[in-house]
mmCIF file with all atom_site columns, C-alpha atoms in Angstrom:
data_model
loop_
_atom_site.group_PDB
_atom_site.id
_atom_site.type_symbol
_atom_site.label_atom_id
_atom_site.label_alt_id
_atom_site.label_comp_id
_atom_site.label_asym_id
_atom_site.label_entity_id
_atom_site.label_seq_id
_atom_site.pdbx_PDB_ins_code
_atom_site.Cartn_x
_atom_site.Cartn_y
_atom_site.Cartn_z
_atom_site.occupancy
_atom_site.B_iso_or_equiv
_atom_site.pdbx_formal_charge
_atom_site.auth_seq_id
_atom_site.auth_comp_id
_atom_site.auth_asym_id
_atom_site.auth_atom_id
_atom_site.pdbx_PDB_model_num
ATOM 1   C CA . THR A 1 1   ? 105.451 94.542  83.525  1.00 0.00 ? 1   THR A CA 1
ATOM 2   C CA . GLU A 1 2   ? 102.429 92.818  84.986  1.00 0.00 ? 2   GLU A CA 1
ATOM 3   C CA . ILE A 1 3   ? 102.356 92.348  88.690  1.00 0.00 ? 3   ILE A CA 1
ATOM 4   C CA . ILE A 1 4   ? 102.278 88.578  88.915  1.00 0.00 ? 4   ILE A CA 1
ATOM 5   C CA . LEU A 1 5   ? 100.030 86.990  91.488  1.00 0.00 ? 5   LEU A CA 1
ATOM 6   C CA . PRO A 1 6   ? 99.552  83.376  92.402  1.00 0.00 ? 6   PRO A CA 1
ATOM 7   C CA . CYS A 1 7   ? 96.632  82.201  90.330  1.00 0.00 ? 7   CYS A CA 1
ATOM 8   C CA . TYR A 1 8   ? 93.561  80.097  90.911  1.00 0.00 ? 8   TYR A CA 1
ATOM 9   C CA . PRO A 1 9   ? 93.857  77.973  87.752  1.00 0.00 ? 9   PRO A CA 1
ATOM 10  C CA . GLY A 1 10  ? 91.243  78.667  85.116  1.00 0.00 ? 10  GLY A CA 1
ATOM 11  C CA . SER A 1 11  ? 89.292  81.051  87.286  1.00 0.00 ? 11  SER A CA 1
ATOM 12  C CA . ARG A 1 12  ? 88.406  84.705  87.008  1.00 0.00 ? 12  ARG A CA 1
ATOM 13  C CA . ARG A 1 13  ? 88.744  84.778  90.786  1.00 0.00 ? 13  ARG A CA 1
ATOM 14  C CA . ALA A 1 14  ? 92.552  84.966  90.508  1.00 0.00 ? 14  ALA A CA 1
ATOM 15  C CA . HIS A 1 15  ? 92.192  88.750  90.399  1.00 0.00 ? 15  HIS A CA 1
ATOM 16  C CA . ILE A 1 16  ? 90.519  89.077  93.792  1.00 0.00 ? 16  ILE A CA 1
ATOM 17  C CA . PRO A 1 17  ? 93.695  89.786  95.829  1.00 0.00 ? 17  PRO A CA 1
ATOM 18  C CA . VAL A 1 18  ? 94.786  92.564  93.461  1.00 0.00 ? 18  VAL A CA 1
ATOM 19  C CA . CYS A 1 19  ? 91.226  93.908  93.323  1.00 0.00 ? 19  CYS A CA 1
ATOM 20  C CA . LEU A 1 20  ? 91.308  94.467  97.053  1.00 0.00 ? 20  LEU A CA 1
ATOM 21  C CA . LEU A 1 21  ? 94.762  96.010  96.798  1.00 0.00 ? 21  LEU A CA 1
ATOM 22  C CA . LEU A 1 22  ? 93.245  98.525  94.374  1.00 0.00 ? 22  LEU A CA 1
ATOM 23  C CA . GLY A 1 23  ? 91.511  99.971  97.360  1.00 0.00 ? 23  GLY A CA 1
ATOM 24  C CA . LEU A 1 24  ? 94.849  101.716 97.743  1.00 0.00 ? 24  LEU A CA 1
ATOM 25  C CA . CYS A 1 25  ? 93.221  104.530 95.831  1.00 0.00 ? 25  CYS A CA 1
ATOM 26  C CA . ASP A 1 26  ? 93.011  105.858 99.384  1.00 0.00 ? 26  ASP A CA 1
ATOM 27  C CA . HIS A 1 27  ? 96.773  106.394 99.146  1.00 0.00 ? 27  HIS A CA 1
ATOM 28  C CA . SER A 1 28  ? 96.778  108.029 95.668  1.00 0.00 ? 28  SER A CA 1
ATOM 29  C CA . PHE A 1 29  ? 98.829  105.215 94.176  1.00 0.00 ? 29  PHE A CA 1
ATOM 30  C CA . PHE A 1 30  ? 97.770  105.538 90.568  1.00 0.00 ? 30  PHE A CA 1
ATOM 31  C CA . GLY A 1 31  ? 99.799  107.097 87.795  1.00 0.00 ? 31  GLY A CA 1
ATOM 32  C CA . LYS A 1 32  ? 99.195  109.951 85.408  1.00 0.00 ? 32  LYS A CA 1
ATOM 33  C CA . ILE A 1 33  ? 98.474  107.536 82.538  1.00 0.00 ? 33  ILE A CA 1
ATOM 34  C CA . LEU A 1 34  ? 95.142  106.584 84.160  1.00 0.00 ? 34  LEU A CA 1
ATOM 35  C CA . TYR A 1 35  ? 94.161  110.138 85.044  1.00 0.00 ? 35  TYR A CA 1
ATOM 36  C CA . ASP A 1 36  ? 94.900  111.285 81.482  1.00 0.00 ? 36  ASP A CA 1
ATOM 37  C CA . ASN A 1 37  ? 92.396  108.790 80.062  1.00 0.00 ? 37  ASN A CA 1
ATOM 38  C CA . GLU A 1 38  ? 88.860  110.181 80.462  1.00 0.00 ? 38  GLU A CA 1
ATOM 39  C CA . ARG A 1 39  ? 87.204  106.766 80.923  1.00 0.00 ? 39  ARG A CA 1
ATOM 40  C CA . CYS A 1 40  ? 89.817  105.682 83.476  1.00 0.00 ? 40  CYS A CA 1
ATOM 41  C CA . ALA A 1 41  ? 89.708  108.998 85.324  1.00 0.00 ? 41  ALA A CA 1
ATOM 42  C CA . ARG A 1 42  ? 85.935  108.513 85.705  1.00 0.00 ? 42  ARG A CA 1
ATOM 43  C CA . ALA A 1 43  ? 86.463  104.938 86.894  1.00 0.00 ? 43  ALA A CA 1
ATOM 44  C CA . LEU A 1 44  ? 89.109  106.085 89.405  1.00 0.00 ? 44  LEU A CA 1
ATOM 45  C CA . ALA A 1 45  ? 86.649  108.614 90.781  1.00 0.00 ? 45  ALA A CA 1
ATOM 46  C CA . GLN A 1 46  ? 84.035  105.846 91.068  1.00 0.00 ? 46  GLN A CA 1
ATOM 47  C CA . LEU A 1 47  ? 86.578  103.601 92.799  1.00 0.00 ? 47  LEU A CA 1
ATOM 48  C CA . GLN A 1 48  ? 87.409  106.363 95.271  1.00 0.00 ? 48  GLN A CA 1
ATOM 49  C CA . GLN A 1 49  ? 83.690  106.958 95.876  1.00 0.00 ? 49  GLN A CA 1
ATOM 50  C CA . ARG A 1 50  ? 83.233  103.188 96.257  1.00 0.00 ? 50  ARG A CA 1
ATOM 51  C CA . THR A 1 51  ? 80.539  102.943 93.615  1.00 0.00 ? 51  THR A CA 1
ATOM 52  C CA . ILE A 1 52  ? 82.592  100.286 91.787  1.00 0.00 ? 52  ILE A CA 1
ATOM 53  C CA . THR A 1 53  ? 84.966  97.614  93.085  1.00 0.00 ? 53  THR A CA 1
ATOM 54  C CA . GLY A 1 54  ? 88.580  96.898  92.209  1.00 0.00 ? 54  GLY A CA 1
ATOM 55  C CA . ARG A 1 55  ? 87.481  94.149  89.824  1.00 0.00 ? 55  ARG A CA 1
ATOM 56  C CA . ASP A 1 56  ? 85.126  96.549  88.007  1.00 0.00 ? 56  ASP A CA 1
ATOM 57  C CA . PHE A 1 57  ? 88.026  98.969  87.700  1.00 0.00 ? 57  PHE A CA 1
ATOM 58  C CA . LEU A 1 58  ? 90.373  96.297  86.329  1.00 0.00 ? 58  LEU A CA 1
ATOM 59  C CA . ILE A 1 59  ? 87.850  95.299  83.681  1.00 0.00 ? 59  ILE A CA 1
ATOM 60  C CA . SER A 1 60  ? 86.949  98.883  82.787  1.00 0.00 ? 60  SER A CA 1
ATOM 61  C CA . CYS A 1 61  ? 90.432  100.404 82.548  1.00 0.00 ? 61  CYS A CA 1
ATOM 62  C CA . CYS A 1 62  ? 93.094  97.753  82.574  1.00 0.00 ? 62  CYS A CA 1
ATOM 63  C CA . ASP A 1 63  ? 91.767  95.022  80.272  1.00 0.00 ? 63  ASP A CA 1
ATOM 64  C CA . GLY A 1 64  ? 91.573  92.745  83.302  1.00 0.00 ? 64  GLY A CA 1
ATOM 65  C CA . GLY A 1 65  ? 95.315  92.962  84.104  1.00 0.00 ? 65  GLY A CA 1
ATOM 66  C CA . PHE A 1 66  ? 97.225  95.410  86.200  1.00 0.00 ? 66  PHE A CA 1
ATOM 67  C CA . ASN A 1 67  ? 100.422 96.813  84.725  1.00 0.00 ? 67  ASN A CA 1
ATOM 68  C CA . ALA A 1 68  ? 103.238 98.694  86.461  1.00 0.00 ? 68  ALA A CA 1
ATOM 69  C CA . VAL A 1 69  ? 102.705 101.730 84.205  1.00 0.00 ? 69  VAL A CA 1
ATOM 70  C CA . PHE A 1 70  ? 99.295  102.263 85.846  1.00 0.00 ? 70  PHE A CA 1
ATOM 71  C CA . LEU A 1 71  ? 100.955 103.133 89.146  1.00 0.00 ? 71  LEU A CA 1
ATOM 72  C CA . GLY A 1 72  ? 102.472 106.379 90.300  1.00 0.00 ? 72  GLY A CA 1
ATOM 73  C CA . GLU A 1 73  ? 105.972 106.537 91.725  1.00 0.00 ? 73  GLU A CA 1
ATOM 74  C CA . ASN A 1 74  ? 105.020 105.620 95.304  1.00 0.00 ? 74  ASN A CA 1
ATOM 75  C CA . GLY A 1 75  ? 102.437 103.093 94.185  1.00 0.00 ? 75  GLY A CA 1
ATOM 76  C CA . LEU A 1 76  ? 104.941 101.229 92.047  1.00 0.00 ? 76  LEU A CA 1
ATOM 77  C CA . ALA A 1 77  ? 107.724 101.349 94.621  1.00 0.00 ? 77  ALA A CA 1
ATOM 78  C CA . PHE A 1 78  ? 105.492 100.117 97.457  1.00 0.00 ? 78  PHE A CA 1
ATOM 79  C CA . THR A 1 79  ? 103.793 97.438  95.361  1.00 0.00 ? 79  THR A CA 1
ATOM 80  C CA . LEU A 1 80  ? 107.095 96.064  94.083  1.00 0.00 ? 80  LEU A CA 1
ATOM 81  C CA . MET A 1 81  ? 108.460 95.802  97.586  1.00 0.00 ? 81  MET A CA 1
ATOM 82  C CA . TYR A 1 82  ? 105.257 94.445  99.181  1.00 0.00 ? 82  TYR A CA 1
ATOM 83  C CA . TYR A 1 83  ? 104.556 91.751  96.565  1.00 0.00 ? 83  TYR A CA 1
ATOM 84  C CA . ASP A 1 84  ? 108.042 90.373  96.066  1.00 0.00 ? 84  ASP A CA 1
ATOM 85  C CA . GLN A 1 85  ? 108.742 87.669  98.627  1.00 0.00 ? 85  GLN A CA 1
ATOM 86  C CA . LEU A 1 86  ? 112.469 88.219  98.105  1.00 0.00 ? 86  LEU A CA 1
ATOM 87  C CA . SER A 1 87  ? 112.462 91.979  98.620  1.00 0.00 ? 87  SER A CA 1
ATOM 88  C CA . PRO A 1 88  ? 114.397 93.323  101.592 1.00 0.00 ? 88  PRO A CA 1
ATOM 89  C CA . PHE A 1 89  ? 111.245 95.063  102.872 1.00 0.00 ? 89  PHE A CA 1
ATOM 90  C CA . VAL A 1 90  ? 109.284 91.798  102.867 1.00 0.00 ? 90  VAL A CA 1
ATOM 91  C CA . LYS A 1 91  ? 112.070 89.993  104.689 1.00 0.00 ? 91  LYS A CA 1
ATOM 92  C CA . GLU A 1 92  ? 111.546 92.430  107.569 1.00 0.00 ? 92  GLU A CA 1
ATOM 93  C CA . HIS A 1 93  ? 107.790 93.096  107.381 1.00 0.00 ? 93  HIS A CA 1
ATOM 94  C CA . GLY A 1 94  ? 106.052 90.329  105.417 1.00 0.00 ? 94  GLY A CA 1
ATOM 95  C CA . ASP A 1 95  ? 104.419 90.225  101.996 1.00 0.00 ? 95  ASP A CA 1
ATOM 96  C CA . TYR A 1 96  ? 100.944 91.038  100.731 1.00 0.00 ? 96  TYR A CA 1
ATOM 97  C CA . MET A 1 97  ? 99.794  87.504  99.919  1.00 0.00 ? 97  MET A CA 1
ATOM 98  C CA . HIS A 1 98  ? 100.780 86.302  103.399 1.00 0.00 ? 98  HIS A CA 1
ATOM 99  C CA . ASP A 1 99  ? 98.951  89.237  104.967 1.00 0.00 ? 99  ASP A CA 1
ATOM 100 C CA . TYR A 1 100 ? 95.971  88.626  102.673 1.00 0.00 ? 100 TYR A CA 1
ATOM 101 C CA . ALA A 1 101 ? 95.806  84.930  103.612 1.00 0.00 ? 101 ALA A CA 1
ATOM 102 C CA . SER A 1 102 ? 96.060  85.807  107.319 1.00 0.00 ? 102 SER A CA 1
ATOM 103 C CA . VAL A 1 103 ? 93.214  88.325  107.153 1.00 0.00 ? 103 VAL A CA 1
ATOM 104 C CA . PHE A 1 104 ? 90.981  85.940  105.212 1.00 0.00 ? 104 PHE A CA 1
ATOM 105 C CA . ASP A 1 105 ? 91.966  82.765  107.062 1.00 0.00 ? 105 ASP A CA 1
ATOM 106 C CA . ASN A 1 106 ? 88.286  81.913  107.556 1.00 0.00 ? 106 ASN A CA 1
ATOM 107 C CA . TYR A 1 107 ? 88.113  80.961  103.843 1.00 0.00 ? 107 TYR A CA 1
ATOM 108 C CA . ASP A 1 108 ? 89.129  77.492  102.671 1.00 0.00 ? 108 ASP A CA 1
ATOM 109 C CA . ASP A 1 109 ? 90.452  79.122  99.495  1.00 0.00 ? 109 ASP A CA 1
ATOM 110 C CA . ILE A 1 110 ? 91.589  82.757  99.535  1.00 0.00 ? 110 ILE A CA 1
ATOM 111 C CA . TYR A 1 111 ? 90.469  83.196  95.949  1.00 0.00 ? 111 TYR A CA 1
ATOM 112 C CA . PHE A 1 112 ? 86.865  82.892  97.085  1.00 0.00 ? 112 PHE A CA 1
ATOM 113 C CA . VAL A 1 113 ? 86.994  86.081  99.126  1.00 0.00 ? 113 VAL A CA 1
ATOM 114 C CA . GLU A 1 114 ? 84.289  88.351  97.783  1.00 0.00 ? 114 GLU A CA 1
ATOM 115 C CA . ASP A 1 115 ? 85.306  91.461  95.831  1.00 0.00 ? 115 ASP A CA 1
ATOM 116 C CA . THR A 1 116 ? 83.382  93.844  98.061  1.00 0.00 ? 116 THR A CA 1
ATOM 117 C CA . TRP A 1 117 ? 84.130  96.966  100.027 1.00 0.00 ? 117 TRP A CA 1
ATOM 118 C CA . GLU A 1 118 ? 83.463  94.957  103.193 1.00 0.00 ? 118 GLU A CA 1
ATOM 119 C CA . SER A 1 119 ? 86.371  92.659  102.245 1.00 0.00 ? 119 SER A CA 1
ATOM 120 C CA . TYR A 1 120 ? 88.507  95.700  101.524 1.00 0.00 ? 120 TYR A CA 1
ATOM 121 C CA . GLU A 1 121 ? 87.682  97.093  104.973 1.00 0.00 ? 121 GLU A CA 1
ATOM 122 C CA . ARG A 1 122 ? 89.089  93.896  106.471 1.00 0.00 ? 122 ARG A CA 1
ATOM 123 C CA . ILE A 1 123 ? 92.422  94.140  104.604 1.00 0.00 ? 123 ILE A CA 1
ATOM 124 C CA . ALA A 1 124 ? 92.725  97.966  104.573 1.00 0.00 ? 124 ALA A CA 1
ATOM 125 C CA . PRO A 1 125 ? 94.225  98.339  108.075 1.00 0.00 ? 125 PRO A CA 1
ATOM 126 C CA . VAL A 1 126 ? 96.928  95.801  107.198 1.00 0.00 ? 126 VAL A CA 1
ATOM 127 C CA . ILE A 1 127 ? 97.755  97.519  103.890 1.00 0.00 ? 127 ILE A CA 1
ATOM 128 C CA . THR A 1 128 ? 97.816  100.906 105.626 1.00 0.00 ? 128 THR A CA 1
ATOM 129 C CA . ARG A 1 129 ? 100.074 99.580  108.376 1.00 0.00 ? 129 ARG A CA 1
ATOM 130 C CA . GLN A 1 130 ? 102.419 98.046  105.805 1.00 0.00 ? 130 GLN A CA 1
ATOM 131 C CA . PHE A 1 131 ? 102.416 101.253 103.770 1.00 0.00 ? 131 PHE A CA 1
ATOM 132 C CA . ASN A 1 132 ? 103.355 103.268 106.866 1.00 0.00 ? 132 ASN A CA 1
ATOM 133 C CA . GLU A 1 133 ? 106.049 100.707 107.722 1.00 0.00 ? 133 GLU A CA 1
ATOM 134 C CA . TRP A 1 134 ? 107.327 101.002 104.160 1.00 0.00 ? 134 TRP A CA 1
ATOM 135 C CA . LEU A 1 135 ? 107.485 104.813 104.421 1.00 0.00 ? 135 LEU A CA 1
ATOM 136 C CA . GLU A 1 136 ? 109.494 104.470 107.633 1.00 0.00 ? 136 GLU A CA 1
ATOM 137 C CA . TRP A 1 137 ? 111.683 101.775 106.071 1.00 0.00 ? 137 TRP A CA 1
ATOM 138 C CA . CYS A 1 138 ? 112.346 104.089 103.110 1.00 0.00 ? 138 CYS A CA 1
ATOM 139 C CA . SER A 1 139 ? 113.547 106.836 105.442 1.00 0.00 ? 139 SER A CA 1
ATOM 140 C CA . ILE A 1 140 ? 116.804 104.863 105.704 1.00 0.00 ? 140 ILE A CA 1
ATOM 141 C CA . PRO A 1 141 ? 118.904 106.097 102.757 1.00 0.00 ? 141 PRO A CA 1
ATOM 142 C CA . SER A 1 142 ? 120.288 102.677 101.773 1.00 0.00 ? 142 SER A CA 1
ATOM 143 C CA . ASN A 1 143 ? 116.744 101.230 101.662 1.00 0.00 ? 143 ASN A CA 1
ATOM 144 C CA . LEU A 1 144 ? 115.481 104.151 99.602  1.00 0.00 ? 144 LEU A CA 1
ATOM 145 C CA . ALA A 1 145 ? 118.291 103.640 97.092  1.00 0.00 ? 145 ALA A CA 1
ATOM 146 C CA . MET A 1 146 ? 117.260 99.970  96.676  1.00 0.00 ? 146 MET A CA 1
ATOM 147 C CA . VAL A 1 147 ? 113.622 100.953 96.141  1.00 0.00 ? 147 VAL A CA 1
ATOM 148 C CA . TYR A 1 148 ? 114.278 103.451 93.380  1.00 0.00 ? 148 TYR A CA 1
ATOM 149 C CA . SER A 1 149 ? 116.936 101.337 91.680  1.00 0.00 ? 149 SER A CA 1
ATOM 150 C CA . ARG A 1 150 ? 114.457 98.468  91.497  1.00 0.00 ? 150 ARG A CA 1
ATOM 151 C CA . GLN A 1 151 ? 111.622 100.765 90.435  1.00 0.00 ? 151 GLN A CA 1
ATOM 152 C CA . LYS A 1 152 ? 113.673 102.218 87.589  1.00 0.00 ? 152 LYS A CA 1
ATOM 153 C CA . SER A 1 153 ? 114.461 98.749  86.217  1.00 0.00 ? 153 SER A CA 1
ATOM 154 C CA . GLU A 1 154 ? 110.751 97.781  86.375  1.00 0.00 ? 154 GLU A CA 1
ATOM 155 C CA . ILE A 1 155 ? 109.687 100.943 84.553  1.00 0.00 ? 155 ILE A CA 1
ATOM 156 C CA . LEU A 1 156 ? 112.285 100.430 81.839  1.00 0.00 ? 156 LEU A CA 1
ATOM 157 C CA . TYR A 1 157 ? 111.153 96.830  81.435  1.00 0.00 ? 157 TYR A CA 1
ATOM 158 C CA . ALA A 1 158 ? 107.468 97.776  81.255  1.00 0.00 ? 158 ALA A CA 1
ATOM 159 C CA . HIS A 1 159 ? 108.094 100.403 78.594  1.00 0.00 ? 159 HIS A CA 1
ATOM 160 C CA . SER A 1 160 ? 110.259 98.044  76.508  1.00 0.00 ? 160 SER A CA 1
ATOM 161 C CA . LYS A 1 161 ? 107.378 95.590  75.975  1.00 0.00 ? 161 LYS A CA 1
#
């Protein structure tokens, strides 16, 4: 299943928020499917070394779209909970697009944020804080059960397409 983002109509800039989220390579979020592909494994290494940006990675390995099967178990679980405005985690801690808009509030249009490592450095502390909050939130057994129930349904859906 594709992770759906609000879109800047008709613009290639609609990918910018997810490109910056790809900086999560710092948290080893990606799945085995990308590491098993030689071209993608090279691109992941370049992303981790910051010689390419998230957008370069999306174009190189993901045909411009980011699919749930590209994420590892923690990456998928966190992303599902952090993107979905209706998720129980978001109700307590806020969602990615709200955080993104807050960090880049100096832009008239958040889709004109540059896909650079400098932009990632601005959003990285927020993503890291949210990730740590999510880990703590998941330490509550009932929350963890919701996460993996939801994750399982997303994986089944992605593989049925």
